[in-house]
Amino acid sequence: MARPAPPVTPMCPPNSNSNTTHPLSLLPKCTSLRELKQLQAFAIKTHLHSDLSVLTKFINFCSLNPTTTSMQHAHHLFDQIPQPDIVLFNTMARGYARTDTPLRAFTLFTQILFSGLFPDDYTFPSLLKACASCKALEEGRQLHCLAIKLGLSENVYVCPTLINMYTACNEMDCARRVFDKIWEPCVVTYNAMITGYARGSRPNEALSLFRELQARNLKPTDVTMLSVLSSCALLGALDLGKWMHEYVKKNGFNRFVKVDTALIDMYAKCGSLDDAVCVFENMAVRDTQAWSAMIMAYAIHGHGLKAVSLFKEMRKAGTEPDEITFLGLLYACSHTGLVEEGFEYFYGMRDKYGVIPGIKHYGCMVDLLGRAGRLEEAYEFIVGLPIRPTPILWRTLLSACGSHGNVELGKRVIEQIFELDDSHGGDYIILSNLCARAGRWEDVNYVRKLMNERGVVKIPGCSSVEVNNVVHEFFSGDGVHSVSTKLHQALDELVKELKLVGYVPNTSLVFHADMEDEEKEVTLRYHSEKLAITFGLLNTPPGTTIRVVKNLRVCGDCHSAAKLISLIFDRQIILRDVQRFHHFKDGKCSCEDYW
């Protein structure tokens, strides 16, 4: 039996006062759509329901903190106005832009255009935000054309939202063309462009624009700093990140919790966990995002137990976790083999905290089982999900099959992947290497034939190292077929030294049946990680930590070599790959070979 609704205290005054009280005088006391409808009923009773000022205020109320239901009611009220002006439409568009159905604003916009009204500089920002939120590029282009026609394309309110729309739709070149046409860009416009570059993983362009902003003597905002710190994190540029930290403190941006949180994330991704901890411990206020950032920092550096301990401390402080918090916890459990703890947090996030698992949480669980060698359990976990599995989930399991040498399951998994997406070169490489390791060369040739037929290209390995505030990039294979340079000669000598202390190139990782062992060894020698580490050895003082960032998973042979290099040269090497950090010191790695 349904529970009866609680009694609602009437907002309307007694009938004796109904003729003297205006509905708008009661609007400030209104706290919900239900109460607004009571007020609307009172307006009807007092014959004010057709009053333009009353309807306008009601629509403003519905659009202030919009929901799908409140905007439906606002739309109903809007339709009752015979000749709505552009200001009222702008209110509706602003409300729709902040709901789950932003493009409904365009239905109204069509009516406005047919009625003969001209949009103004407040119309386009809301409509462009709606396009950005649902990546409606075509509608955004049409709005851009209309803004040009009306002479508003370079307006101070329109330009930033145009740039934001294009960046949200991953059209960075279009966004840049809009930006470059602005004669005197303001800090808001710079922020839109810098944020777009940061979100689009183009950190060098973001930092270049930040320097341009400074050259124009424009004062950055906290939004600027968030994107600049994110760019430093993407590059893994610790020295630049430290300079930005000093800039943050000097200009008072550390009073913003979000900026401090971005600093934690930046230091963690640049390989300096101690600096991340220092920022966290000195925060006067810590919100959920700050705690989550620190938990994730411990996780990606392989300190699973510290991440778990920090979560318990977070709960004692009375801070509620969110989906990012649990993502960090599950990641920590996955990379340190805490299988049972991982399941406890996974099931507890919904049951104890009301946090609904998302695709990334499911991916962590597949990774957790895969790393532990429980591959069939991982397969059944994916099959039993309440949502349709994505290629990323299956790729996580495929990678685990590669690590554990399970060819048969790997072939079953890749069939699932190809049904969803057959354009990702990494999938073919993992299966090809898996088959090669098992000596199944016919399968290897078949996979490579598929790659050629489908035009799939392997992503080259790329590693970068920061020296004297300059980030240097190296690609795998550089030097194999080129004239020897000082760097290559140094790497050749380095490999000779490594062999004297027991290094044996793992040529089984080069999967070419027709290649001699000597050729395989040369191929391994010029992997991007080794080139970057050697460059660091040549160009930094003895004892300096070398920090390397790689775009793919670290190669097993390079992992072994890095351990020995850290021992021979008494150097700490911090290598960030696509999955985690590896801290090499005294011949050991922080991952303890569980990666």
Coordinates of C-alpha atoms in Angstrom, one line a residue:
M1 CA 0.0 0.0 0.0
A2 CA 1.4 3.4 -1.0
R3 CA 2.4 5.7 1.8
P4 CA 0.2 8.9 1.8
A5 CA 1.9 12.1 0.9
P6 CA 2.8 14.3 3.9
P7 CA 0.5 17.3 4.4
V8 CA 1.6 20.5 2.7
T9 CA 1.2 23.8 4.5
P10 CA -0.7 26.1 2.2
M11 CA 1.3 29.1 1.1
C12 CA -1.8 31.0 0.1
P13 CA -3.3 33.3 2.7
P14 CA -6.9 32.9 4.0
N15 CA -9.7 33.9 1.7
S16 CA -10.3 37.0 3.8
N17 CA -6.9 38.4 2.5
S18 CA -6.9 36.9 -1.0
N19 CA -8.0 40.2 -2.6
T20 CA -5.2 42.2 -1.0
T21 CA -2.2 39.9 -1.4
H22 CA -0.3 39.8 -4.7
P23 CA 1.1 36.4 -5.8
L24 CA 4.6 37.9 -6.4
S25 CA 4.9 39.0 -2.7
L26 CA 4.8 35.3 -1.8
L27 CA 7.3 34.1 -4.4
P28 CA 10.4 34.7 -2.2
K29 CA 9.0 32.2 0.2
C30 CA 8.6 29.6 -2.5
T31 CA 11.1 26.7 -2.2
S32 CA 9.8 24.0 -4.6
L33 CA 7.9 23.5 -7.9
R34 CA 5.0 22.1 -5.8
E35 CA 4.7 25.3 -3.8
L36 CA 5.0 27.3 -7.0
K37 CA 2.0 25.5 -8.4
Q38 CA 0.1 26.4 -5.3
L39 CA 1.0 30.0 -5.9
Q40 CA 0.0 29.7 -9.5
A41 CA -3.4 28.4 -8.4
F42 CA -3.7 31.5 -6.2
A43 CA -2.9 33.7 -9.2
I44 CA -5.7 32.0 -11.1
K45 CA -8.1 32.6 -8.3
T46 CA -7.2 36.3 -8.1
H47 CA -7.4 36.7 -11.9
L48 CA -3.6 37.4 -12.2
H49 CA -2.7 34.2 -14.1
S50 CA -2.5 36.1 -17.4
D51 CA -0.4 39.0 -16.0
L52 CA 2.9 39.2 -17.9
S53 CA 5.0 40.1 -14.9
V54 CA 3.5 37.2 -12.9
L55 CA 4.2 34.7 -15.7
T56 CA 7.7 36.1 -16.2
K57 CA 8.6 35.7 -12.5
F58 CA 7.2 32.2 -12.4
I59 CA 9.3 31.2 -15.5
N60 CA 12.4 32.8 -13.8
F61 CA 11.8 30.7 -10.7
C62 CA 11.6 27.5 -12.8
S63 CA 14.8 28.3 -14.7
L64 CA 16.8 29.4 -11.7
N65 CA 17.6 25.8 -10.5
P66 CA 16.3 23.9 -13.5
T67 CA 15.2 20.3 -13.6
T68 CA 13.5 18.5 -16.5
T69 CA 10.2 18.8 -14.7
S70 CA 10.6 22.5 -13.8
M71 CA 11.5 23.4 -17.3
Q72 CA 8.5 21.5 -18.7
H73 CA 6.4 23.7 -16.4
A74 CA 8.3 26.8 -17.5
H75 CA 7.7 25.8 -21.1
H76 CA 3.9 25.5 -20.4
L77 CA 3.9 29.0 -18.9
F78 CA 5.9 30.4 -21.8
D79 CA 3.4 29.1 -24.3
Q80 CA 0.7 31.1 -22.6
I81 CA 2.4 34.4 -23.4
P82 CA 1.1 35.8 -26.7
Q83 CA 4.2 37.8 -27.7
P84 CA 7.2 36.7 -25.5
D85 CA 10.3 38.9 -25.9
I86 CA 13.9 37.9 -26.4
V87 CA 14.7 38.4 -22.7
L88 CA 12.2 35.8 -21.7
F89 CA 13.4 33.4 -24.3
N90 CA 17.0 33.9 -23.0
T91 CA 15.8 32.9 -19.6
M92 CA 14.3 29.7 -21.0
A93 CA 17.4 28.9 -23.0
R94 CA 19.6 29.4 -20.0
G95 CA 17.5 27.0 -18.0
Y96 CA 17.4 24.3 -20.7
A97 CA 21.2 24.6 -21.1
R98 CA 21.6 23.4 -17.5
T99 CA 19.3 20.3 -17.8
D100 CA 19.6 16.8 -19.3
T101 CA 17.6 17.9 -22.3
P102 CA 19.5 21.1 -23.5
L103 CA 18.5 20.9 -27.1
R104 CA 14.9 21.5 -26.3
A105 CA 15.9 25.2 -26.3
F106 CA 16.2 24.9 -30.1
T107 CA 12.5 24.1 -30.5
L108 CA 11.8 27.4 -28.8
F109 CA 14.5 29.2 -30.7
T110 CA 12.8 28.2 -34.0
Q111 CA 9.6 29.7 -32.8
I112 CA 11.4 32.9 -31.8
L113 CA 13.0 33.2 -35.3
F114 CA 9.7 32.7 -37.0
S115 CA 8.0 35.3 -34.8
G116 CA 10.4 38.0 -36.1
L117 CA 12.5 38.4 -33.0
F118 CA 16.3 38.9 -33.3
P119 CA 18.6 37.0 -30.9
D120 CA 21.0 39.2 -28.9
D121 CA 24.3 38.7 -27.2
Y122 CA 22.7 36.9 -24.3
T123 CA 20.9 34.4 -26.6
F124 CA 24.0 32.7 -28.1
P125 CA 25.9 31.8 -24.9
S126 CA 23.0 29.7 -23.6
L127 CA 22.4 28.0 -26.9
L128 CA 26.1 27.3 -27.5
K129 CA 26.4 25.9 -24.0
A130 CA 23.5 23.5 -24.9
C131 CA 25.4 22.4 -28.0
A132 CA 28.6 21.9 -26.0
S133 CA 26.9 19.8 -23.3
C134 CA 25.6 17.3 -25.9
K135 CA 28.3 17.8 -28.5
A136 CA 25.8 19.0 -31.1
L137 CA 28.4 20.3 -33.6
E138 CA 26.1 20.8 -36.5
E139 CA 23.7 23.0 -34.5
G140 CA 26.7 24.8 -33.1
R141 CA 28.0 25.6 -36.6
Q142 CA 24.6 27.0 -37.6
L143 CA 24.6 29.2 -34.5
H144 CA 28.1 30.4 -35.4
C145 CA 26.9 31.3 -38.9
L146 CA 23.9 33.2 -37.5
A147 CA 26.2 35.1 -35.0
I148 CA 28.4 36.2 -37.9
K149 CA 25.4 37.3 -39.9
L150 CA 24.2 39.4 -37.0
G151 CA 27.6 40.8 -36.2
L152 CA 27.9 39.1 -32.8
S153 CA 30.6 36.5 -33.6
E154 CA 33.3 38.6 -31.8
N155 CA 31.1 39.6 -28.9
V156 CA 32.7 39.3 -25.5
Y157 CA 29.9 37.0 -24.3
V158 CA 29.6 35.0 -27.5
C159 CA 33.3 34.2 -28.3
P160 CA 34.1 32.2 -25.2
T161 CA 31.1 30.0 -25.6
L162 CA 31.8 29.5 -29.3
I163 CA 35.3 28.4 -28.4
N164 CA 33.9 26.2 -25.6
M165 CA 31.4 24.6 -28.0
Y166 CA 34.1 23.8 -30.6
T167 CA 36.5 22.4 -27.9
A168 CA 33.7 20.2 -26.4
C169 CA 33.1 18.8 -29.9
N170 CA 36.9 18.1 -30.3
E171 CA 37.2 20.7 -33.0
M172 CA 40.3 22.5 -31.7
D173 CA 41.3 24.0 -35.0
C174 CA 37.9 25.7 -35.4
A175 CA 38.1 27.0 -31.8
R176 CA 41.6 28.4 -32.5
R177 CA 40.3 30.2 -35.7
V178 CA 37.6 31.9 -33.6
F179 CA 40.2 32.9 -31.0
D180 CA 42.7 34.2 -33.5
K181 CA 40.0 36.6 -35.0
I182 CA 39.6 38.4 -31.7
W183 CA 41.4 41.7 -31.8
E184 CA 41.7 42.1 -28.0
P185 CA 41.0 38.7 -26.3
C186 CA 40.1 39.0 -22.6
V187 CA 41.0 36.5 -19.9
V188 CA 37.7 34.7 -20.2
T189 CA 38.4 34.0 -23.9
Y190 CA 42.0 32.9 -23.0
N191 CA 40.5 30.6 -20.4
A192 CA 38.1 29.0 -22.8
M193 CA 41.0 28.2 -25.3
I194 CA 43.5 27.1 -22.6
T195 CA 40.9 24.8 -21.0
G196 CA 40.1 23.4 -24.4
Y197 CA 43.7 22.6 -25.1
A198 CA 44.1 21.0 -21.7
R199 CA 41.0 18.9 -22.1
G200 CA 42.1 17.9 -25.6
S201 CA 45.5 16.6 -24.3
R202 CA 47.4 19.4 -26.1
P203 CA 49.3 20.8 -23.1
N204 CA 52.1 22.5 -25.0
E205 CA 49.5 24.8 -26.8
A206 CA 47.8 25.5 -23.5
L207 CA 51.1 26.5 -21.8
S208 CA 52.0 28.7 -24.9
L209 CA 48.7 30.5 -24.6
F210 CA 49.3 31.0 -20.8
R211 CA 52.6 32.7 -21.6
E212 CA 50.9 34.9 -24.2
L213 CA 48.2 35.8 -21.6
Q214 CA 51.0 36.9 -19.3
A215 CA 52.7 38.9 -22.0
R216 CA 49.5 40.9 -22.5
N217 CA 49.5 41.7 -18.8
L218 CA 46.1 40.0 -18.4
K219 CA 45.5 38.7 -14.9
P220 CA 44.8 34.9 -14.8
T221 CA 41.9 33.5 -12.7
D222 CA 41.6 30.3 -10.8
V223 CA 40.1 28.7 -13.9
T224 CA 43.3 29.5 -15.8
M225 CA 45.4 27.9 -13.1
L226 CA 43.4 24.7 -13.1
S227 CA 44.0 24.2 -16.8
V228 CA 47.7 25.2 -16.7
L229 CA 48.3 22.8 -13.8
S230 CA 46.5 20.1 -15.7
S231 CA 48.8 20.7 -18.7
C232 CA 51.9 20.4 -16.5
A233 CA 50.4 17.1 -15.2
L234 CA 49.9 15.8 -18.8
L235 CA 53.5 16.6 -19.7
G236 CA 54.9 15.2 -16.5
A237 CA 56.9 18.4 -16.3
L238 CA 57.8 18.6 -12.6
D239 CA 60.1 21.7 -12.8
L240 CA 57.5 23.7 -14.7
G241 CA 54.9 22.4 -12.2
K242 CA 57.0 23.7 -9.3
W243 CA 57.3 27.1 -10.9
M244 CA 53.5 27.2 -11.3
H245 CA 53.1 26.3 -7.6
E246 CA 55.2 29.3 -6.7
Y247 CA 53.1 31.4 -9.0
V248 CA 50.0 30.1 -7.3
K249 CA 51.2 31.0 -3.9
K250 CA 52.5 34.4 -4.9
N251 CA 49.2 35.4 -6.5
G252 CA 47.0 33.9 -3.7
F253 CA 45.4 31.2 -5.8
N254 CA 46.1 28.6 -3.1
R255 CA 43.0 30.0 -1.2
F256 CA 40.9 28.0 -3.7
V257 CA 40.4 24.4 -2.7
K258 CA 40.2 23.3 -6.4
V259 CA 43.6 24.8 -7.2
D260 CA 45.2 23.0 -4.3
T261 CA 43.5 19.8 -5.5
A262 CA 44.9 20.4 -9.0
L263 CA 48.4 20.8 -7.4
I264 CA 48.0 17.4 -5.7
D265 CA 47.0 15.9 -9.0
M266 CA 49.9 17.6 -10.9
Y267 CA 52.6 16.6 -8.4
A268 CA 51.3 13.0 -8.3
K269 CA 51.3 12.8 -12.1
C270 CA 54.7 14.4 -12.3
G271 CA 56.1 11.7 -10.1
S272 CA 56.6 13.7 -6.9
L273 CA 54.4 12.0 -4.3
D274 CA 56.1 13.8 -1.4
D275 CA 55.1 17.2 -2.8
A276 CA 51.6 16.0 -3.3
V277 CA 51.4 14.9 0.3
C278 CA 52.9 18.2 1.4
V279 CA 50.2 20.2 -0.4
F280 CA 47.4 17.9 1.0
E281 CA 48.7 18.2 4.6
N282 CA 48.8 22.0 4.4
M283 CA 45.3 22.4 3.1
A284 CA 43.1 24.4 5.6
V285 CA 40.0 22.9 4.0
R286 CA 39.6 19.5 2.3
D287 CA 36.6 18.6 0.3
T288 CA 35.7 15.3 -1.3
Q289 CA 37.7 16.1 -4.4
A290 CA 40.8 16.9 -2.4
W291 CA 40.7 13.6 -0.4
S292 CA 40.0 11.7 -3.6
A293 CA 42.9 13.3 -5.4
M294 CA 45.3 12.2 -2.6
I295 CA 43.8 8.7 -2.6
M296 CA 44.3 8.4 -6.3
A297 CA 47.9 9.8 -5.9
Y298 CA 48.8 6.9 -3.6
A299 CA 47.0 4.5 -5.9
I300 CA 49.0 5.4 -9.1
H301 CA 52.3 5.2 -7.2
G302 CA 51.5 1.7 -5.9
H303 CA 50.8 2.6 -2.3
G304 CA 47.6 0.6 -2.0
L305 CA 47.6 0.3 1.8
K306 CA 48.2 4.1 2.3
A307 CA 45.3 4.8 -0.1
V308 CA 43.0 2.5 2.0
S309 CA 44.3 4.1 5.3
L310 CA 43.6 7.6 3.9
F311 CA 40.0 6.6 3.0
K312 CA 39.4 5.5 6.6
E313 CA 40.8 8.9 7.8
M314 CA 38.5 10.7 5.3
R315 CA 35.5 8.9 6.8
K316 CA 36.6 9.8 10.3
A317 CA 36.7 13.5 9.2
G318 CA 33.1 13.2 8.2
T319 CA 33.7 13.7 4.4
E320 CA 31.4 11.7 2.1
P321 CA 33.1 9.7 -0.7
D322 CA 32.0 10.0 -4.3
E323 CA 32.6 8.0 -7.5
I324 CA 36.1 9.4 -7.9
T325 CA 37.0 8.3 -4.3
F326 CA 36.0 4.7 -5.1
L327 CA 37.8 4.8 -8.4
G328 CA 41.0 5.6 -6.5
L329 CA 40.4 2.9 -4.0
L330 CA 39.7 0.2 -6.6
Y331 CA 42.7 1.3 -8.6
A332 CA 44.8 1.0 -5.5
C333 CA 43.6 -2.5 -4.8
S334 CA 44.1 -3.5 -8.4
H335 CA 47.7 -2.4 -8.5
T336 CA 48.7 -4.0 -5.2
G337 CA 46.9 -7.3 -5.4
L338 CA 44.3 -6.5 -2.7
V339 CA 41.6 -8.6 -4.4
E340 CA 39.3 -9.2 -1.4
E341 CA 39.5 -5.6 -0.3
G342 CA 38.7 -4.5 -3.8
F343 CA 35.5 -6.5 -3.9
E344 CA 34.5 -5.2 -0.4
Y345 CA 34.8 -1.6 -1.6
F346 CA 33.1 -2.3 -4.9
Y347 CA 30.0 -3.8 -3.3
G348 CA 30.1 -1.3 -0.5
M349 CA 30.1 1.8 -2.7
R350 CA 26.4 1.1 -3.6
D351 CA 25.2 -0.6 -0.5
K352 CA 26.8 1.6 2.1
Y353 CA 27.3 4.9 0.4
G354 CA 24.7 5.0 -2.4
V355 CA 27.3 5.5 -5.1
I356 CA 26.4 3.8 -8.4
P357 CA 29.3 2.1 -10.1
G358 CA 30.2 3.4 -13.6
I359 CA 32.1 1.9 -16.5
K360 CA 35.5 2.9 -14.9
H361 CA 34.7 1.1 -11.7
Y362 CA 33.8 -2.0 -13.7
G363 CA 37.1 -1.7 -15.5
C364 CA 39.0 -1.6 -12.2
M365 CA 37.3 -4.8 -11.1
V366 CA 38.2 -6.6 -14.4
D367 CA 41.8 -5.3 -14.0
L368 CA 41.8 -6.5 -10.4
L369 CA 40.9 -10.0 -11.3
G370 CA 43.0 -10.0 -14.5
R371 CA 46.2 -9.0 -12.7
A372 CA 45.6 -11.7 -10.1
G373 CA 45.3 -14.3 -12.9
R374 CA 41.6 -15.0 -12.3
L375 CA 40.9 -14.5 -16.0
E376 CA 37.7 -16.7 -16.3
E377 CA 36.2 -14.9 -13.3
A378 CA 37.0 -11.6 -15.1
Y379 CA 35.3 -12.9 -18.2
E380 CA 32.2 -13.9 -16.3
F381 CA 32.2 -10.6 -14.5
I382 CA 32.0 -8.7 -17.8
V383 CA 29.3 -11.0 -19.2
G384 CA 27.2 -10.5 -16.1
L385 CA 27.3 -6.7 -16.0
P386 CA 24.0 -4.8 -15.9
I387 CA 25.2 -2.6 -18.8
R388 CA 26.5 -3.5 -22.3
P389 CA 30.3 -4.0 -22.0
T390 CA 32.4 -1.4 -23.8
P391 CA 35.6 -2.2 -25.9
I392 CA 37.6 -0.7 -23.0
L393 CA 36.4 -3.4 -20.6
W394 CA 37.2 -6.2 -23.0
R395 CA 40.6 -4.6 -23.8
T396 CA 41.4 -4.6 -20.1
L397 CA 40.8 -8.4 -20.0
L398 CA 42.7 -8.8 -23.3
S399 CA 45.8 -7.2 -21.7
A400 CA 45.5 -9.5 -18.8
C401 CA 45.4 -12.5 -21.2
G402 CA 48.6 -11.2 -22.8
S403 CA 50.3 -10.9 -19.4
H404 CA 49.3 -14.4 -18.4
G405 CA 49.7 -16.1 -21.8
N406 CA 46.1 -17.3 -22.2
V407 CA 45.8 -17.5 -25.9
E408 CA 42.4 -19.2 -26.1
L409 CA 40.6 -16.7 -23.9
G410 CA 42.4 -13.9 -25.7
K411 CA 40.9 -15.0 -29.0
R412 CA 37.4 -15.2 -27.4
V413 CA 37.9 -11.7 -26.0
I414 CA 39.1 -10.1 -29.2
E415 CA 36.1 -11.5 -31.0
Q416 CA 34.0 -9.5 -28.5
I417 CA 36.1 -6.4 -29.1
F418 CA 35.9 -6.6 -32.9
E419 CA 32.1 -6.7 -32.8
L420 CA 32.3 -3.3 -31.1
D421 CA 35.4 -1.7 -32.6
D422 CA 38.0 -3.2 -34.9
S423 CA 40.1 0.0 -35.5
H424 CA 42.3 0.0 -32.4
G425 CA 45.9 -1.1 -33.3
G426 CA 46.8 -2.1 -29.7
D427 CA 44.2 -4.9 -29.8
Y428 CA 45.9 -6.6 -32.8
I429 CA 49.4 -6.1 -31.3
I430 CA 48.4 -7.7 -28.0
L431 CA 46.9 -10.8 -29.7
S432 CA 49.7 -11.0 -32.2
N433 CA 52.3 -10.9 -29.4
L434 CA 50.3 -13.4 -27.4
C435 CA 50.2 -15.9 -30.3
A436 CA 53.9 -15.3 -31.0
R437 CA 54.9 -16.1 -27.4
A438 CA 53.0 -19.4 -27.8
G439 CA 54.8 -20.1 -31.1
R440 CA 51.6 -19.9 -33.1
W441 CA 53.0 -18.1 -36.1
E442 CA 50.1 -18.8 -38.4
D443 CA 47.8 -16.9 -36.1
V444 CA 50.4 -14.1 -35.9
N445 CA 50.5 -13.8 -39.7
Y446 CA 46.7 -13.8 -39.8
V447 CA 46.4 -11.0 -37.3
R448 CA 48.9 -8.9 -39.1
K449 CA 47.1 -9.6 -42.4
L450 CA 43.9 -8.3 -40.8
M451 CA 45.7 -5.1 -39.7
N452 CA 46.9 -4.5 -43.2
E453 CA 43.4 -5.1 -44.7
R454 CA 41.7 -2.8 -42.3
G455 CA 44.3 -0.1 -42.4
V456 CA 45.1 -0.4 -38.7
V457 CA 48.3 1.3 -37.6
K458 CA 50.3 0.5 -34.5
I459 CA 50.8 3.5 -32.1
P460 CA 54.5 4.1 -31.8
G461 CA 56.0 4.1 -28.3
C462 CA 57.0 7.6 -27.2
S463 CA 58.8 8.6 -24.0
S464 CA 59.6 12.1 -22.8
V465 CA 62.0 13.4 -20.2
E466 CA 62.2 16.9 -18.8
V467 CA 65.7 18.5 -18.6
N468 CA 66.2 22.2 -17.7
N469 CA 62.5 23.0 -18.1
V470 CA 62.5 21.5 -21.7
V471 CA 60.6 18.3 -22.4
H472 CA 62.4 16.1 -24.9
E473 CA 60.6 13.3 -26.7
F474 CA 61.9 10.0 -28.1
F475 CA 60.2 7.4 -30.2
S476 CA 60.9 3.6 -30.2
G477 CA 63.1 2.7 -33.1
D478 CA 64.9 6.1 -33.3
G479 CA 68.5 5.1 -34.2
V480 CA 67.8 1.6 -35.6
H481 CA 68.2 2.8 -39.2
S482 CA 69.8 6.2 -38.7
V483 CA 73.3 7.5 -38.5
S484 CA 74.7 7.0 -35.0
T485 CA 74.6 10.0 -32.7
K486 CA 76.1 10.8 -29.3
L487 CA 72.9 9.6 -27.6
H488 CA 72.9 6.3 -29.5
Q489 CA 76.6 5.7 -28.8
A490 CA 76.0 6.4 -25.1
L491 CA 73.1 3.9 -25.1
D492 CA 75.3 1.3 -26.8
E493 CA 77.9 1.7 -24.1
L494 CA 75.2 1.6 -21.4
V495 CA 73.9 -1.7 -22.7
K496 CA 77.5 -3.1 -22.6
E497 CA 77.8 -2.0 -18.9
L498 CA 74.4 -3.6 -18.1
K499 CA 75.5 -6.9 -19.6
L500 CA 78.5 -6.9 -17.2
V501 CA 76.1 -7.0 -14.2
G502 CA 73.8 -9.7 -15.6
Y503 CA 71.5 -7.9 -18.1
V504 CA 70.3 -10.3 -20.8
P505 CA 68.1 -8.6 -23.5
N506 CA 64.8 -10.4 -23.5
T507 CA 64.5 -11.0 -27.3
S508 CA 61.5 -13.2 -26.8
L509 CA 59.5 -9.9 -26.5
V510 CA 60.3 -9.1 -30.2
F511 CA 57.8 -11.1 -32.1
H512 CA 59.2 -11.6 -35.5
A513 CA 59.9 -15.2 -36.6
D514 CA 62.1 -14.1 -39.5
M515 CA 64.4 -11.8 -37.4
E516 CA 67.7 -12.9 -36.1
D517 CA 68.5 -12.6 -32.4
E518 CA 71.0 -9.8 -33.0
E519 CA 68.4 -7.8 -34.9
K520 CA 65.9 -8.3 -32.1
E521 CA 68.5 -7.1 -29.6
V522 CA 69.0 -3.9 -31.6
T523 CA 65.3 -3.3 -31.8
L524 CA 65.0 -3.7 -28.0
R525 CA 68.0 -1.4 -27.4
Y526 CA 66.3 1.6 -29.1
H527 CA 63.0 1.5 -27.2
S528 CA 61.8 4.9 -26.3
E529 CA 62.3 4.3 -22.5
K530 CA 65.9 3.5 -22.9
L531 CA 66.5 6.5 -25.1
A532 CA 64.9 8.9 -22.6
I533 CA 66.7 7.4 -19.6
T534 CA 70.1 7.6 -21.4
F535 CA 69.4 11.2 -22.4
G536 CA 68.6 12.0 -18.7
L537 CA 71.9 10.3 -17.6
L538 CA 73.9 12.4 -20.1
N539 CA 72.3 15.8 -19.4
T540 CA 71.6 15.9 -15.6
P541 CA 74.1 16.0 -12.7
P542 CA 75.0 12.7 -10.9
G543 CA 72.4 11.7 -8.3
T544 CA 69.6 13.7 -10.0
T545 CA 66.3 11.8 -10.3
I546 CA 65.3 11.0 -13.8
R547 CA 61.6 11.3 -14.6
V548 CA 60.2 9.7 -17.8
V549 CA 56.7 9.7 -19.2
K550 CA 55.6 7.0 -21.7
N551 CA 52.5 6.9 -23.8
L552 CA 52.1 3.1 -23.6
R553 CA 52.7 0.4 -21.0
V554 CA 56.4 0.1 -20.1
C555 CA 58.2 -2.7 -21.9
G556 CA 59.3 -5.7 -19.8
D557 CA 62.8 -5.5 -21.1
C558 CA 63.1 -1.8 -20.3
H559 CA 61.7 -2.4 -16.9
S560 CA 64.5 -4.9 -16.2
A561 CA 67.1 -2.6 -17.6
A562 CA 65.8 0.4 -15.6
K563 CA 66.2 -1.5 -12.3
L564 CA 69.9 -2.2 -13.1
I565 CA 70.6 1.4 -14.3
S566 CA 69.2 2.7 -11.0
L567 CA 71.7 0.4 -9.2
I568 CA 74.8 1.0 -11.3
F569 CA 74.5 4.8 -11.5
D570 CA 72.9 5.3 -8.1
R571 CA 70.0 7.1 -9.6
Q572 CA 66.3 7.1 -8.9
I573 CA 64.3 6.7 -12.1
I574 CA 60.6 7.5 -12.0
L575 CA 58.8 6.2 -15.0
R576 CA 55.1 7.0 -15.6
D577 CA 53.4 4.7 -18.2
V578 CA 49.8 4.6 -19.3
Q579 CA 48.8 2.6 -16.2
R580 CA 50.9 3.6 -13.2
F581 CA 54.2 4.8 -11.8
H582 CA 57.4 2.8 -11.5
H583 CA 59.9 4.0 -9.0
F584 CA 63.3 2.4 -9.7
K585 CA 65.9 2.6 -6.9
D586 CA 68.8 0.5 -5.8
G587 CA 68.0 -2.1 -8.4
K588 CA 64.4 -2.6 -7.4
C589 CA 61.0 -1.2 -8.5
S590 CA 58.2 0.0 -6.4
C591 CA 55.7 -2.2 -8.3
E592 CA 57.6 -5.3 -7.0
D593 CA 57.0 -6.7 -10.5
Y594 CA 53.2 -6.8 -10.0
W595 CA 52.2 -4.8 -13.0

